[in-house]
Short mmCIF file of C-alpha atoms in Angstrom, two decimals:
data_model
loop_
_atom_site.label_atom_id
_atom_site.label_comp_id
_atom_site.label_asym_id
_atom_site.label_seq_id
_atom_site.Cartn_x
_atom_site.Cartn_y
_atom_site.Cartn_z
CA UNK U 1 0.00 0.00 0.00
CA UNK U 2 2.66 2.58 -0.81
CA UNK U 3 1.88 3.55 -4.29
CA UNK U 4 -0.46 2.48 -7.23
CA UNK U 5 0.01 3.21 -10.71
CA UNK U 6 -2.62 2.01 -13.38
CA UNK U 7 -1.13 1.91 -16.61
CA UNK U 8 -2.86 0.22 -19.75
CA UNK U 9 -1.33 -1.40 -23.21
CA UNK U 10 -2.28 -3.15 -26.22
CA UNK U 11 0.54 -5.47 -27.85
CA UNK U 12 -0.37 -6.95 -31.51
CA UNK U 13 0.70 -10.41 -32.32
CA UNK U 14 3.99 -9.37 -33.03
CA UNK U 15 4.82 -8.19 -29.83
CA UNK U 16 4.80 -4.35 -31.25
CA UNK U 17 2.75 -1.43 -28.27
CA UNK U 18 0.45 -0.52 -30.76
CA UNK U 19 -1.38 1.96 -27.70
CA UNK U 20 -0.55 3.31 -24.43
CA UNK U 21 -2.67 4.91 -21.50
CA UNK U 22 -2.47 5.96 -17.57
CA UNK U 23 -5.91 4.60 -16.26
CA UNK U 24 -7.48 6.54 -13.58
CA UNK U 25 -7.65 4.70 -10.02
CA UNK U 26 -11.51 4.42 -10.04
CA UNK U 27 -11.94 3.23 -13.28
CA UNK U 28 -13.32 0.02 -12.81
CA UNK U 29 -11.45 -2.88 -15.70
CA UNK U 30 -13.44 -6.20 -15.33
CA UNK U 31 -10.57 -8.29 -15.31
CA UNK U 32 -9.23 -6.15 -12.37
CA UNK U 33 -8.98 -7.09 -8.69
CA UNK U 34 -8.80 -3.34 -7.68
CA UNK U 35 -11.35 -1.93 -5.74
CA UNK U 36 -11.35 1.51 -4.49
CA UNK U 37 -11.09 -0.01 -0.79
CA UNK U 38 -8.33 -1.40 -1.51
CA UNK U 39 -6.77 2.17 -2.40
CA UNK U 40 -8.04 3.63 0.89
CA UNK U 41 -5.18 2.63 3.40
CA UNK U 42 -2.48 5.06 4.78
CA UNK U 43 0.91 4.97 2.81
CA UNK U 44 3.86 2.56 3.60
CA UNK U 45 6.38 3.39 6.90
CA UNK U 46 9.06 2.38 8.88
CA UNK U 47 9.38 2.22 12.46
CA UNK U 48 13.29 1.59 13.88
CA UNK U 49 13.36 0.80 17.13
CA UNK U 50 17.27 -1.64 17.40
CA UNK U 51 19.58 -2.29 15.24
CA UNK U 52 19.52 -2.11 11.85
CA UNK U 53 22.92 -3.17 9.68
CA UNK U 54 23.21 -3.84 5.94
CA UNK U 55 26.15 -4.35 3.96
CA UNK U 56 24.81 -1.90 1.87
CA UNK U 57 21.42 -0.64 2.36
CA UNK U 58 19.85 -1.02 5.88
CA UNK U 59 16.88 0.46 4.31
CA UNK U 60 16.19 0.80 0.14
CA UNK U 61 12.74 2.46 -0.97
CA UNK U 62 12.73 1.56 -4.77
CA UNK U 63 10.89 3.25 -7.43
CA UNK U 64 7.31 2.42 -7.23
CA UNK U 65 7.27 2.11 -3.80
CA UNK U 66 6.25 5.20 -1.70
CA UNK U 67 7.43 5.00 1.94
CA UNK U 68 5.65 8.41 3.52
CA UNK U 69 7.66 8.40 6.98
CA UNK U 70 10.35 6.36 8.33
CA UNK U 71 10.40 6.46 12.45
CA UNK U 72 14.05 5.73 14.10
CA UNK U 73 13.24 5.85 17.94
CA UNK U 74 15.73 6.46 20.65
CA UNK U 75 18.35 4.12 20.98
CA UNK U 76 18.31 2.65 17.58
CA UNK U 77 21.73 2.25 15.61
CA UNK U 78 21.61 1.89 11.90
CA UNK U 79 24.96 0.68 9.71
CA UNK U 80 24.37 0.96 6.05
CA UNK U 81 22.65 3.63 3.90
CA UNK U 82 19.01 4.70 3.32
CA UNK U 83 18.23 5.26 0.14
CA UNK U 84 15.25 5.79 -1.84
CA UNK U 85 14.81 5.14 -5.84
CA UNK U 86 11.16 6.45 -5.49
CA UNK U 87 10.61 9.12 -8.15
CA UNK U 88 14.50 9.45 -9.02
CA UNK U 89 13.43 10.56 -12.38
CA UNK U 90 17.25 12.80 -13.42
CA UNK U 91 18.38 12.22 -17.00
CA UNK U 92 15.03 10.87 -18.39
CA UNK U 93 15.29 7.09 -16.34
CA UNK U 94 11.37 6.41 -15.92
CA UNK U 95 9.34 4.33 -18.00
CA UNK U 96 7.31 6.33 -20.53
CA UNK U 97 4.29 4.25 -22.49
CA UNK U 98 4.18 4.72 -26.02
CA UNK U 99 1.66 6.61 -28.49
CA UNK U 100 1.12 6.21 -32.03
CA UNK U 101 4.30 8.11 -33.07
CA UNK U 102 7.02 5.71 -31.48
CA UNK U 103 9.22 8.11 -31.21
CA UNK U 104 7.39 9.89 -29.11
CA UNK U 105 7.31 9.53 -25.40
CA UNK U 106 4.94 9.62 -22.77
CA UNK U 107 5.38 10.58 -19.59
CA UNK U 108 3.79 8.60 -16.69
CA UNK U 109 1.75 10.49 -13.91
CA UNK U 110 0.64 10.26 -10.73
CA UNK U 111 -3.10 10.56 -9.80
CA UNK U 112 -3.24 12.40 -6.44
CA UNK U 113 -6.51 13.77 -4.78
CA UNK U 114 -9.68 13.53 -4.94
CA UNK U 115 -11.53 14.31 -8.23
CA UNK U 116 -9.64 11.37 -10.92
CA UNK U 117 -8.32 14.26 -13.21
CA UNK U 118 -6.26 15.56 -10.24
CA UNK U 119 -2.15 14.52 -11.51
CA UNK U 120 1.22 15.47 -12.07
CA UNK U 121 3.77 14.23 -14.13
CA UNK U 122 5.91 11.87 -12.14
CA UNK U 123 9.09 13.37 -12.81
CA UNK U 124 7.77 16.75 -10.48
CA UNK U 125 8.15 17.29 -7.49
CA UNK U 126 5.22 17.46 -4.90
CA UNK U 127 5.44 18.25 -1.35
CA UNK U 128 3.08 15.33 0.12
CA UNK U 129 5.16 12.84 -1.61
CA UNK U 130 8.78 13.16 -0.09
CA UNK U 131 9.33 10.53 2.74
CA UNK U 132 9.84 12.16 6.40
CA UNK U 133 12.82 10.29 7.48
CA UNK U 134 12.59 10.97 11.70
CA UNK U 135 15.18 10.43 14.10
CA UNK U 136 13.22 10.73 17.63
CA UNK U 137 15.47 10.22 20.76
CA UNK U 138 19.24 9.44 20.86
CA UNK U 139 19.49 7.27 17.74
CA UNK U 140 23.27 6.82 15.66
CA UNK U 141 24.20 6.28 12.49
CA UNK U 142 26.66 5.45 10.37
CA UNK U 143 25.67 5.86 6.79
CA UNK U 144 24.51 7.88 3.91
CA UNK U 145 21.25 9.11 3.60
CA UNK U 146 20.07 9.40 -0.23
CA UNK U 147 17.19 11.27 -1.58
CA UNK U 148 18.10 14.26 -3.31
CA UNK U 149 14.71 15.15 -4.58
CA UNK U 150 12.18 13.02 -2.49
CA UNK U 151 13.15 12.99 1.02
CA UNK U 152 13.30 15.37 4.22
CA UNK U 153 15.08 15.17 6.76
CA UNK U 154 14.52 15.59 10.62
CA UNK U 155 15.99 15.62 14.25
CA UNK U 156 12.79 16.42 16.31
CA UNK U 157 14.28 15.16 19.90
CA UNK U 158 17.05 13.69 21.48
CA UNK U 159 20.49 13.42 19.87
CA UNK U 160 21.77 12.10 16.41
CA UNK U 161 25.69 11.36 15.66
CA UNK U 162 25.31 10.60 12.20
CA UNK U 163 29.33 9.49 10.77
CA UNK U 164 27.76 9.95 6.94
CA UNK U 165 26.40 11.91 4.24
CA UNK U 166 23.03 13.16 3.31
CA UNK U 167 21.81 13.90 0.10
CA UNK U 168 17.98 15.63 0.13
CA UNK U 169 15.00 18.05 0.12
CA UNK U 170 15.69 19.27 3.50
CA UNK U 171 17.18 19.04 6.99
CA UNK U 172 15.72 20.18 10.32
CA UNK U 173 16.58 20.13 13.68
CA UNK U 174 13.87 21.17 15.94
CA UNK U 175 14.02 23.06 19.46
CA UNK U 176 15.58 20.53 21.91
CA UNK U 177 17.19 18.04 19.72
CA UNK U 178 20.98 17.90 18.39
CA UNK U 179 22.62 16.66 14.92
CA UNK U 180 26.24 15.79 15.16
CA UNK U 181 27.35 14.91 11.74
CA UNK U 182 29.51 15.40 8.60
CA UNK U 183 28.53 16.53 5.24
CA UNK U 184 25.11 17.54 4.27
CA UNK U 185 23.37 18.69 0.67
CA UNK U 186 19.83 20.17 0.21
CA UNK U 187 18.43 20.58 -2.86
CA UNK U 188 16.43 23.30 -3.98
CA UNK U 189 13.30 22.00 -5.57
CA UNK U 190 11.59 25.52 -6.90
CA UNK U 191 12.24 24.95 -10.60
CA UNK U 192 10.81 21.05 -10.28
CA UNK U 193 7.41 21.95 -8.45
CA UNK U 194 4.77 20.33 -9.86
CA UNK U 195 1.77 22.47 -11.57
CA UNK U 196 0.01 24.53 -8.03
CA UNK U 197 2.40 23.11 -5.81
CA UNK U 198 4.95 25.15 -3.34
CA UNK U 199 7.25 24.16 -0.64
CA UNK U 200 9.61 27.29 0.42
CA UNK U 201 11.68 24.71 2.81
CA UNK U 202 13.54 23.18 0.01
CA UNK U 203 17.23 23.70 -0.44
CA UNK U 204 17.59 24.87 3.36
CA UNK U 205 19.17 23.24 6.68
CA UNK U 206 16.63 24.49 9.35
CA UNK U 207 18.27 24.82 12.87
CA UNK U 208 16.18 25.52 15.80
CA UNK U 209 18.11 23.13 18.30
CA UNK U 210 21.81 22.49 18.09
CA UNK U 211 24.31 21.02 15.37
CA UNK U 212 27.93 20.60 14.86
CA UNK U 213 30.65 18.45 14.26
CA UNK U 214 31.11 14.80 15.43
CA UNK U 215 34.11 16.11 17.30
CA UNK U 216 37.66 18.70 16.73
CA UNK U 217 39.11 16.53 13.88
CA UNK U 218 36.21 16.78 11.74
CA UNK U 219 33.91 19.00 10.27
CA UNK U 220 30.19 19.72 9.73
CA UNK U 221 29.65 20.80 5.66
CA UNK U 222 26.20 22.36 4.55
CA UNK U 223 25.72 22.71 0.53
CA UNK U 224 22.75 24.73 0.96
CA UNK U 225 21.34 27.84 3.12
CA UNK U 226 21.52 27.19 6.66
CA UNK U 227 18.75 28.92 8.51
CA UNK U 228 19.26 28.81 12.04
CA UNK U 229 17.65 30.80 15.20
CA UNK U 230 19.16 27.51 17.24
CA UNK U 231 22.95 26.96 18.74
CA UNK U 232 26.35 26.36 17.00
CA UNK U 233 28.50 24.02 18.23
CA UNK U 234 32.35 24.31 17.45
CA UNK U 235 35.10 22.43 18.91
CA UNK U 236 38.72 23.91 20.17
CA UNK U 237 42.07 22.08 19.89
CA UNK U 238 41.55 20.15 17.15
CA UNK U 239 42.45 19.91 12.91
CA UNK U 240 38.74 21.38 12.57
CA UNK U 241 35.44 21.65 14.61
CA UNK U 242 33.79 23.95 12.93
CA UNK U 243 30.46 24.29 10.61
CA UNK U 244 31.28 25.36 6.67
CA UNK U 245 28.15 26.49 5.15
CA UNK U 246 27.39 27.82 1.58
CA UNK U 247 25.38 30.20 2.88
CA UNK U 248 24.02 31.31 6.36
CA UNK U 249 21.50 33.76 8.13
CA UNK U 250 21.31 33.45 12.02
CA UNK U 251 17.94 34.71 13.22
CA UNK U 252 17.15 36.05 16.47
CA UNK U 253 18.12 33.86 19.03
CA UNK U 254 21.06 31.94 17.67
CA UNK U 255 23.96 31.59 19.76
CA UNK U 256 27.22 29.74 19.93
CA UNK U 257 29.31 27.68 21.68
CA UNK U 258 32.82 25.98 22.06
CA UNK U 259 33.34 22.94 23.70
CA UNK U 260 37.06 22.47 25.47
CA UNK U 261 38.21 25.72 24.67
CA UNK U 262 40.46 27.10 27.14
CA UNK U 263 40.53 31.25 27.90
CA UNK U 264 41.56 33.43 24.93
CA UNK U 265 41.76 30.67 22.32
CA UNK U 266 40.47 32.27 19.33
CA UNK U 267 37.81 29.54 17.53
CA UNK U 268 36.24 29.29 14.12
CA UNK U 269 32.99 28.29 14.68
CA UNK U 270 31.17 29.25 11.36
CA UNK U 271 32.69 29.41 7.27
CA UNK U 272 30.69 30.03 5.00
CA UNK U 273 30.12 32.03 1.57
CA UNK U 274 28.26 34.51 3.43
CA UNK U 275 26.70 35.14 6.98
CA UNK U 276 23.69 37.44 7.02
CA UNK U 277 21.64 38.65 10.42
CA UNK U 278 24.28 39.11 13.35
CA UNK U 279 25.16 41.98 15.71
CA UNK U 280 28.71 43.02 15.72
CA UNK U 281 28.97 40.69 19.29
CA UNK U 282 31.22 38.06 17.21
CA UNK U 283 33.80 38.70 14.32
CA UNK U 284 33.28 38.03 11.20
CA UNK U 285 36.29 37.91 9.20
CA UNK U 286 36.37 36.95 4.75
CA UNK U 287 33.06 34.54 5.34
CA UNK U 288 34.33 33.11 8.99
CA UNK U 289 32.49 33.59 12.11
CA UNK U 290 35.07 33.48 15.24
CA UNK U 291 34.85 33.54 18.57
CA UNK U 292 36.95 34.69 21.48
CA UNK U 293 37.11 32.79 24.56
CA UNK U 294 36.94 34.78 27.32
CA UNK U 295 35.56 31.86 29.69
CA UNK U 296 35.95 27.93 29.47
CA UNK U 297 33.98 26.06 27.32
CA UNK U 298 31.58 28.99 26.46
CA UNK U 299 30.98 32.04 24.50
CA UNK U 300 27.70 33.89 23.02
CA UNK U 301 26.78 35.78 19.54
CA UNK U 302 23.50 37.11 19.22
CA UNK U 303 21.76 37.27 15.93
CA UNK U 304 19.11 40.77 15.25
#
């Protein structure tokens, strides 16, 4: 019960697709199972609650299978990537039906709502059809997360170490919950929307708790606008620490802190291409935010 498609063809006795059509989910084919019942139940998810290791994939959505949210619960650990084929659609790989002019090809589409004409072409983007990937409590893992134009991605309690990459829609870490991680790519979806269809989250990495690196030796990389009204975590003494953005804009209520710094080190806690929305509290010096430690452990920007 994650996704239907209804797709008709006619084949002559050569073997030839003389005709092609998407059918409409309540249109009613005799020789059909399909009743509009069986249509009716909530789309497929995941709920990780242990352990979870795969040599490759611990978890592969493939490409007609919708997954709407997958759950990873406090104390789960997952080794392997999640990845998700659904709707990967780049450079023209989805299965187009044929009309009378064979060289010309159809695009499939996606009935969604109420009323049967309601669709979009499958290779658009639309907002209700991304999977939510969750990570609710302490949960770790170690991994590659990969769903650069149909997944989102979100810390909402707890803390995440995540020793991977992530390619999609969207991160966000809500109020209360940390993401300690390495590299991270949102993609912005605004020339992909599907006809009447908006989502201004796309192509941002939404902070409203904490993030940073996994620890001094590494580094946390955005490719994207980071967002953030939350806290900035940097790390002293190390070969890095620090967050390297493409772009930022700290909101009211950002901070930032340092973690073993000792009294008048001078820290890098923020690179990027350009910082937007701070009081002259830190230093800002060619795209790097510093900080000065004038206490252990802790020091504080403020964002207008």
């Amino acid at each position: 019960r994650g996704s239907y498609l209804r797709y008709q063809r006619d084949v002559d006795e050569n073997g030839n697709i003389t005709s092609s059509s998407n059918i409409p989910l309540n249109f009613v084919i005799e020789r059909d199972s399909i009743s509009e019942d069986d249509l009716a139940g909530p789309m497929g998810s995941l709920i990780v609650n242990g352990k979870l290791y795969g040599r490759d994939h611990a978890v592969y959505i493939s490409k007609n299978a919708f997954v709407n949210n997958i759950n990873v619960n406090g104390g789960a650990r997952i080794k392997g990537d999640i990845v998700s084929d659904w709707k990967h659609f780049d450079n023209g790989l989805y299965d187009g039906g044929w009309g009378d002019d064979k060289n010309q090809g159809k695009k499939l589409v996606i009935q969604y709502g109420s009323n049967s004409d309601d669709y979009f072409y499958y290779d658009g983007y639309h907002k209700d059809l991304v999977t939510q990937l969750n990570f609710n409590g302490n949960t770790e893992m170690q991994g590659n997360i990969i769903g650069s134009d149909n997944m989102k991605m979100t810390v909402n309690s707890g803390t995440l170490r995540h020793d991977g990459s992530a390619d999609v829609v969207n991160v966000k870490v809500n109020q209360g919950a940390t993401l300690l991680g390495k590299s991270y790519t949102v993609n912005d979806m605004s020339g992909r929307m599907a006809e009447g269809i908006s989502d201004d989250t796309t192509g941002k990495f939404i902070n409203h708790g904490t993030i940073g690196a996994l620890n001094e030796d590494s580094k946390l990389s955005i490719d994207g606008t980071l967002e953030s009204d939350g806290r900035l975590l940097a790390y002293s003494g190390g070969s890095a620490g620090y967050i390297e953005v493409s772009n930022a804009k700290l909101l009211a209520g950002s901070t930032a802190d340092v973690v073993n710094a000792r009294p008048g080190d001078d820290v890098a806690v923020l690179k990027a291409g350009s910082i937007t929305g701070m009081d002259n509290v830190a230093s800002v010096e060619a795209g790097t935010l510093r900080l000065d430690t004038y206490g252990a452990n802790s020091s504080e920007i403020r964002a207008r």
